[in-house]
JSON list of C-alpha atoms in Angstrom, two decimals:
[
{"chain": "A", "resi": 231, "resn": "UNK", "atom": "CA", "xyz": [-37.54, 8.79, -41.67]},
{"chain": "A", "resi": 232, "resn": "UNK", "atom": "CA", "xyz": [-36.55, 10.83, -38.70]},
{"chain": "A", "resi": 233, "resn": "UNK", "atom": "CA", "xyz": [-34.90, 13.72, -37.45]},
{"chain": "A", "resi": 234, "resn": "UNK", "atom": "CA", "xyz": [-32.82, 10.97, -35.13]},
{"chain": "A", "resi": 235, "resn": "UNK", "atom": "CA", "xyz": [-31.90, 9.16, -38.17]},
{"chain": "A", "resi": 236, "resn": "UNK", "atom": "CA", "xyz": [-30.78, 12.72, -39.85]},
{"chain": "A", "resi": 237, "resn": "UNK", "atom": "CA", "xyz": [-28.59, 13.66, -36.63]},
{"chain": "A", "resi": 238, "resn": "UNK", "atom": "CA", "xyz": [-27.00, 10.11, -36.81]},
{"chain": "A", "resi": 239, "resn": "UNK", "atom": "CA", "xyz": [-26.14, 10.29, -40.60]},
{"chain": "A", "resi": 240, "resn": "UNK", "atom": "CA", "xyz": [-24.76, 14.11, -39.80]},
{"chain": "A", "resi": 241, "resn": "UNK", "atom": "CA", "xyz": [-22.99, 13.19, -36.91]},
{"chain": "A", "resi": 242, "resn": "UNK", "atom": "CA", "xyz": [-21.18, 9.91, -38.76]},
{"chain": "A", "resi": 243, "resn": "UNK", "atom": "CA", "xyz": [-20.41, 12.22, -41.64]},
{"chain": "A", "resi": 244, "resn": "UNK", "atom": "CA", "xyz": [-18.28, 14.57, -38.74]},
{"chain": "A", "resi": 245, "resn": "UNK", "atom": "CA", "xyz": [-16.52, 11.63, -38.00]},
{"chain": "A", "resi": 246, "resn": "UNK", "atom": "CA", "xyz": [-15.86, 10.33, -41.53]},
{"chain": "A", "resi": 247, "resn": "UNK", "atom": "CA", "xyz": [-14.31, 14.09, -42.24]},
{"chain": "A", "resi": 248, "resn": "UNK", "atom": "CA", "xyz": [-12.00, 13.93, -38.87]},
{"chain": "A", "resi": 249, "resn": "UNK", "atom": "CA", "xyz": [-10.99, 10.93, -39.89]},
{"chain": "A", "resi": 250, "resn": "UNK", "atom": "CA", "xyz": [-10.07, 11.77, -43.29]},
{"chain": "A", "resi": 251, "resn": "UNK", "atom": "CA", "xyz": [-7.89, 14.82, -42.01]},
{"chain": "A", "resi": 252, "resn": "UNK", "atom": "CA", "xyz": [-6.19, 12.52, -39.51]},
{"chain": "A", "resi": 253, "resn": "UNK", "atom": "CA", "xyz": [-5.57, 10.14, -42.59]},
{"chain": "A", "resi": 254, "resn": "UNK", "atom": "CA", "xyz": [-4.33, 13.14, -45.00]},
{"chain": "A", "resi": 255, "resn": "UNK", "atom": "CA", "xyz": [-2.16, 14.22, -42.31]},
{"chain": "A", "resi": 256, "resn": "UNK", "atom": "CA", "xyz": [-0.68, 11.04, -41.79]},
{"chain": "A", "resi": 257, "resn": "UNK", "atom": "CA", "xyz": [0.06, 10.44, -45.72]},
{"chain": "A", "resi": 258, "resn": "UNK", "atom": "CA", "xyz": [-2.77, 7.77, -45.85]},
{"chain": "A", "resi": 259, "resn": "UNK", "atom": "CA", "xyz": [-4.19, 9.60, -49.06]},
{"chain": "A", "resi": 260, "resn": "UNK", "atom": "CA", "xyz": [-5.94, 6.55, -50.29]},
{"chain": "A", "resi": 261, "resn": "UNK", "atom": "CA", "xyz": [-8.40, 6.12, -47.32]},
{"chain": "A", "resi": 262, "resn": "UNK", "atom": "CA", "xyz": [-8.24, 10.34, -46.53]},
{"chain": "A", "resi": 263, "resn": "UNK", "atom": "CA", "xyz": [-10.15, 10.41, -49.91]},
{"chain": "A", "resi": 264, "resn": "UNK", "atom": "CA", "xyz": [-12.29, 7.68, -49.25]},
{"chain": "A", "resi": 265, "resn": "UNK", "atom": "CA", "xyz": [-13.58, 8.92, -45.88]},
{"chain": "A", "resi": 266, "resn": "UNK", "atom": "CA", "xyz": [-14.00, 12.31, -47.70]},
{"chain": "A", "resi": 267, "resn": "UNK", "atom": "CA", "xyz": [-16.49, 11.72, -50.24]},
{"chain": "A", "resi": 268, "resn": "UNK", "atom": "CA", "xyz": [-17.64, 9.23, -47.71]},
{"chain": "A", "resi": 269, "resn": "UNK", "atom": "CA", "xyz": [-18.36, 12.17, -44.95]},
{"chain": "A", "resi": 270, "resn": "UNK", "atom": "CA", "xyz": [-19.63, 14.95, -47.98]},
{"chain": "A", "resi": 271, "resn": "UNK", "atom": "CA", "xyz": [-22.34, 12.09, -49.24]},
{"chain": "A", "resi": 272, "resn": "UNK", "atom": "CA", "xyz": [-23.54, 11.04, -45.85]},
{"chain": "A", "resi": 273, "resn": "UNK", "atom": "CA", "xyz": [-23.99, 15.37, -45.03]},
{"chain": "A", "resi": 274, "resn": "UNK", "atom": "CA", "xyz": [-25.90, 15.75, -48.20]},
{"chain": "A", "resi": 275, "resn": "UNK", "atom": "CA", "xyz": [-28.20, 12.68, -47.11]},
{"chain": "A", "resi": 276, "resn": "UNK", "atom": "CA", "xyz": [-28.42, 13.66, -43.76]},
{"chain": "A", "resi": 277, "resn": "UNK", "atom": "CA", "xyz": [-29.92, 16.85, -44.88]},
{"chain": "A", "resi": 278, "resn": "UNK", "atom": "CA", "xyz": [-32.51, 15.70, -47.48]},
{"chain": "A", "resi": 279, "resn": "UNK", "atom": "CA", "xyz": [-33.16, 12.81, -44.52]},
{"chain": "A", "resi": 280, "resn": "UNK", "atom": "CA", "xyz": [-34.09, 16.15, -42.23]},
{"chain": "A", "resi": 281, "resn": "UNK", "atom": "CA", "xyz": [-36.26, 17.94, -45.01]},
{"chain": "A", "resi": 282, "resn": "UNK", "atom": "CA", "xyz": [-38.42, 14.65, -44.96]},
{"chain": "A", "resi": 283, "resn": "UNK", "atom": "CA", "xyz": [-37.35, 12.88, -48.21]},
{"chain": "A", "resi": 284, "resn": "UNK", "atom": "CA", "xyz": [-35.96, 9.91, -48.94]},
{"chain": "A", "resi": 285, "resn": "UNK", "atom": "CA", "xyz": [-32.53, 10.72, -50.41]},
{"chain": "A", "resi": 286, "resn": "UNK", "atom": "CA", "xyz": [-31.37, 9.22, -53.77]},
{"chain": "A", "resi": 287, "resn": "UNK", "atom": "CA", "xyz": [-29.59, 6.35, -53.81]},
{"chain": "A", "resi": 288, "resn": "UNK", "atom": "CA", "xyz": [-26.24, 7.51, -55.78]},
{"chain": "A", "resi": 289, "resn": "UNK", "atom": "CA", "xyz": [-22.63, 8.61, -54.12]},
{"chain": "A", "resi": 290, "resn": "UNK", "atom": "CA", "xyz": [-22.63, 11.49, -56.51]},
{"chain": "A", "resi": 291, "resn": "UNK", "atom": "CA", "xyz": [-22.28, 14.59, -54.79]},
{"chain": "A", "resi": 292, "resn": "UNK", "atom": "CA", "xyz": [-23.35, 16.89, -57.45]},
{"chain": "A", "resi": 293, "resn": "UNK", "atom": "CA", "xyz": [-26.85, 14.70, -57.99]},
{"chain": "A", "resi": 294, "resn": "UNK", "atom": "CA", "xyz": [-27.76, 15.09, -54.03]},
{"chain": "A", "resi": 295, "resn": "UNK", "atom": "CA", "xyz": [-27.06, 18.65, -54.25]},
{"chain": "A", "resi": 296, "resn": "UNK", "atom": "CA", "xyz": [-29.00, 18.94, -57.93]},
{"chain": "A", "resi": 297, "resn": "UNK", "atom": "CA", "xyz": [-31.60, 17.07, -55.87]},
{"chain": "A", "resi": 298, "resn": "UNK", "atom": "CA", "xyz": [-32.45, 19.67, -53.13]},
{"chain": "A", "resi": 299, "resn": "UNK", "atom": "CA", "xyz": [-32.47, 21.96, -56.16]},
{"chain": "A", "resi": 300, "resn": "UNK", "atom": "CA", "xyz": [-34.50, 20.52, -58.60]},
{"chain": "A", "resi": 301, "resn": "UNK", "atom": "CA", "xyz": [-37.30, 19.87, -55.95]},
{"chain": "A", "resi": 302, "resn": "UNK", "atom": "CA", "xyz": [-37.15, 23.15, -54.51]},
{"chain": "A", "resi": 303, "resn": "UNK", "atom": "CA", "xyz": [-36.73, 22.48, -50.73]},
{"chain": "A", "resi": 304, "resn": "UNK", "atom": "CA", "xyz": [-35.51, 25.66, -49.82]},
{"chain": "A", "resi": 305, "resn": "UNK", "atom": "CA", "xyz": [-36.09, 29.43, -50.35]},
{"chain": "A", "resi": 306, "resn": "UNK", "atom": "CA", "xyz": [-34.74, 30.34, -53.85]},
{"chain": "A", "resi": 307, "resn": "UNK", "atom": "CA", "xyz": [-32.00, 32.55, -52.66]},
{"chain": "A", "resi": 308, "resn": "UNK", "atom": "CA", "xyz": [-30.58, 29.32, -51.25]},
{"chain": "A", "resi": 309, "resn": "UNK", "atom": "CA", "xyz": [-31.05, 27.31, -53.92]},
{"chain": "A", "resi": 310, "resn": "UNK", "atom": "CA", "xyz": [-29.44, 30.03, -56.47]},
{"chain": "A", "resi": 311, "resn": "UNK", "atom": "CA", "xyz": [-26.48, 29.82, -53.85]},
{"chain": "A", "resi": 312, "resn": "UNK", "atom": "CA", "xyz": [-26.09, 26.21, -54.15]},
{"chain": "A", "resi": 313, "resn": "UNK", "atom": "CA", "xyz": [-26.41, 26.23, -57.66]},
{"chain": "A", "resi": 314, "resn": "UNK", "atom": "CA", "xyz": [-23.31, 28.78, -57.71]},
{"chain": "A", "resi": 315, "resn": "UNK", "atom": "CA", "xyz": [-21.23, 26.43, -55.52]},
{"chain": "A", "resi": 316, "resn": "UNK", "atom": "CA", "xyz": [-21.72, 23.56, -57.85]},
{"chain": "A", "resi": 317, "resn": "UNK", "atom": "CA", "xyz": [-20.54, 25.67, -60.58]},
{"chain": "A", "resi": 318, "resn": "UNK", "atom": "CA", "xyz": [-17.68, 27.36, -59.05]},
{"chain": "A", "resi": 319, "resn": "UNK", "atom": "CA", "xyz": [-16.61, 23.97, -57.58]},
{"chain": "A", "resi": 320, "resn": "UNK", "atom": "CA", "xyz": [-17.35, 21.85, -60.31]},
{"chain": "A", "resi": 321, "resn": "UNK", "atom": "CA", "xyz": [-14.26, 20.20, -61.08]},
{"chain": "A", "resi": 322, "resn": "UNK", "atom": "CA", "xyz": [-13.23, 19.64, -57.33]},
{"chain": "A", "resi": 323, "resn": "UNK", "atom": "CA", "xyz": [-17.03, 17.96, -56.49]},
{"chain": "A", "resi": 324, "resn": "UNK", "atom": "CA", "xyz": [-15.80, 15.84, -59.75]},
{"chain": "A", "resi": 325, "resn": "UNK", "atom": "CA", "xyz": [-12.43, 14.92, -57.67]},
{"chain": "A", "resi": 326, "resn": "UNK", "atom": "CA", "xyz": [-14.59, 14.10, -54.46]},
{"chain": "A", "resi": 327, "resn": "UNK", "atom": "CA", "xyz": [-17.26, 11.88, -56.20]},
{"chain": "A", "resi": 328, "resn": "UNK", "atom": "CA", "xyz": [-13.95, 10.00, -57.98]},
{"chain": "A", "resi": 329, "resn": "UNK", "atom": "CA", "xyz": [-12.54, 9.48, -54.74]},
{"chain": "A", "resi": 330, "resn": "UNK", "atom": "CA", "xyz": [-14.37, 6.10, -53.58]},
{"chain": "A", "resi": 331, "resn": "UNK", "atom": "CA", "xyz": [-13.25, 4.00, -56.62]},
{"chain": "A", "resi": 332, "resn": "UNK", "atom": "CA", "xyz": [-9.88, 5.69, -56.68]},
{"chain": "A", "resi": 333, "resn": "UNK", "atom": "CA", "xyz": [-8.85, 5.13, -53.35]},
{"chain": "A", "resi": 334, "resn": "UNK", "atom": "CA", "xyz": [-10.37, 1.83, -52.96]},
{"chain": "A", "resi": 335, "resn": "UNK", "atom": "CA", "xyz": [-9.35, 0.30, -56.76]},
{"chain": "A", "resi": 336, "resn": "UNK", "atom": "CA", "xyz": [-7.52, 2.93, -58.21]},
{"chain": "A", "resi": 337, "resn": "UNK", "atom": "CA", "xyz": [-3.74, 1.48, -60.23]},
{"chain": "A", "resi": 338, "resn": "UNK", "atom": "CA", "xyz": [-2.09, 4.70, -59.66]},
{"chain": "A", "resi": 339, "resn": "UNK", "atom": "CA", "xyz": [-1.21, 6.07, -56.04]},
{"chain": "A", "resi": 340, "resn": "UNK", "atom": "CA", "xyz": [-2.83, 9.39, -55.06]},
{"chain": "A", "resi": 341, "resn": "UNK", "atom": "CA", "xyz": [-0.42, 12.25, -54.14]},
{"chain": "A", "resi": 342, "resn": "UNK", "atom": "CA", "xyz": [-1.14, 15.09, -51.41]},
{"chain": "A", "resi": 343, "resn": "UNK", "atom": "CA", "xyz": [-2.69, 17.88, -53.80]},
{"chain": "A", "resi": 344, "resn": "UNK", "atom": "CA", "xyz": [-5.31, 15.42, -54.60]},
{"chain": "A", "resi": 345, "resn": "UNK", "atom": "CA", "xyz": [-5.87, 14.12, -51.40]},
{"chain": "A", "resi": 346, "resn": "UNK", "atom": "CA", "xyz": [-6.10, 17.72, -49.90]},
{"chain": "A", "resi": 347, "resn": "UNK", "atom": "CA", "xyz": [-8.38, 18.77, -52.61]},
{"chain": "A", "resi": 348, "resn": "UNK", "atom": "CA", "xyz": [-10.95, 16.00, -51.73]},
{"chain": "A", "resi": 349, "resn": "UNK", "atom": "CA", "xyz": [-10.78, 16.47, -48.02]},
{"chain": "A", "resi": 350, "resn": "UNK", "atom": "CA", "xyz": [-11.55, 20.38, -48.07]},
{"chain": "A", "resi": 351, "resn": "UNK", "atom": "CA", "xyz": [-13.85, 20.05, -50.67]},
{"chain": "A", "resi": 352, "resn": "UNK", "atom": "CA", "xyz": [-15.64, 17.39, -48.15]},
{"chain": "A", "resi": 353, "resn": "UNK", "atom": "CA", "xyz": [-15.24, 20.36, -45.60]},
{"chain": "A", "resi": 354, "resn": "UNK", "atom": "CA", "xyz": [-17.12, 22.98, -47.35]},
{"chain": "A", "resi": 355, "resn": "UNK", "atom": "CA", "xyz": [-19.96, 20.63, -48.27]},
{"chain": "A", "resi": 356, "resn": "UNK", "atom": "CA", "xyz": [-20.23, 19.94, -45.05]},
{"chain": "A", "resi": 357, "resn": "UNK", "atom": "CA", "xyz": [-19.86, 23.39, -43.74]},
{"chain": "A", "resi": 358, "resn": "UNK", "atom": "CA", "xyz": [-22.86, 24.26, -46.41]},
{"chain": "A", "resi": 359, "resn": "UNK", "atom": "CA", "xyz": [-25.02, 21.48, -44.70]},
{"chain": "A", "resi": 360, "resn": "UNK", "atom": "CA", "xyz": [-24.22, 23.17, -41.43]},
{"chain": "A", "resi": 361, "resn": "UNK", "atom": "CA", "xyz": [-25.33, 26.38, -42.58]},
{"chain": "A", "resi": 362, "resn": "UNK", "atom": "CA", "xyz": [-28.42, 24.90, -44.41]},
{"chain": "A", "resi": 363, "resn": "UNK", "atom": "CA", "xyz": [-29.41, 22.43, -41.12]},
{"chain": "A", "resi": 364, "resn": "UNK", "atom": "CA", "xyz": [-29.61, 25.54, -38.75]},
{"chain": "A", "resi": 365, "resn": "UNK", "atom": "CA", "xyz": [-32.00, 27.35, -41.43]},
{"chain": "A", "resi": 366, "resn": "UNK", "atom": "CA", "xyz": [-34.83, 24.36, -41.45]},
{"chain": "A", "resi": 367, "resn": "UNK", "atom": "CA", "xyz": [-36.58, 23.52, -38.15]}
]
């Protein structure tokens, strides 16, 4: 895997997030949450690729974050910050992880609050990835 591929995934993640925000504003909540989940997932996978690893074949945001922690891919202080982020945002991350299934196949409609939580949580993940990205040369 190359840095070019990592950059492609991160660029794609940013476009999915932009689209998710647009769809949230346009009240297309089901599409917004699916795109937000994809954005968060692609950003984390991009970072893992940048570090020189094959990303795990999962859609679970917490598992992708845990991959970084478990493989000690960053300094201990940064890994501790990631652990704390997971702990503080566990419920929100679960909502993001469910978004792809709920948005595509859910029998009930998605309301604004759930969509906003999903999009904002994906934004937080992308912000973290961008900070980590700058740390790694």
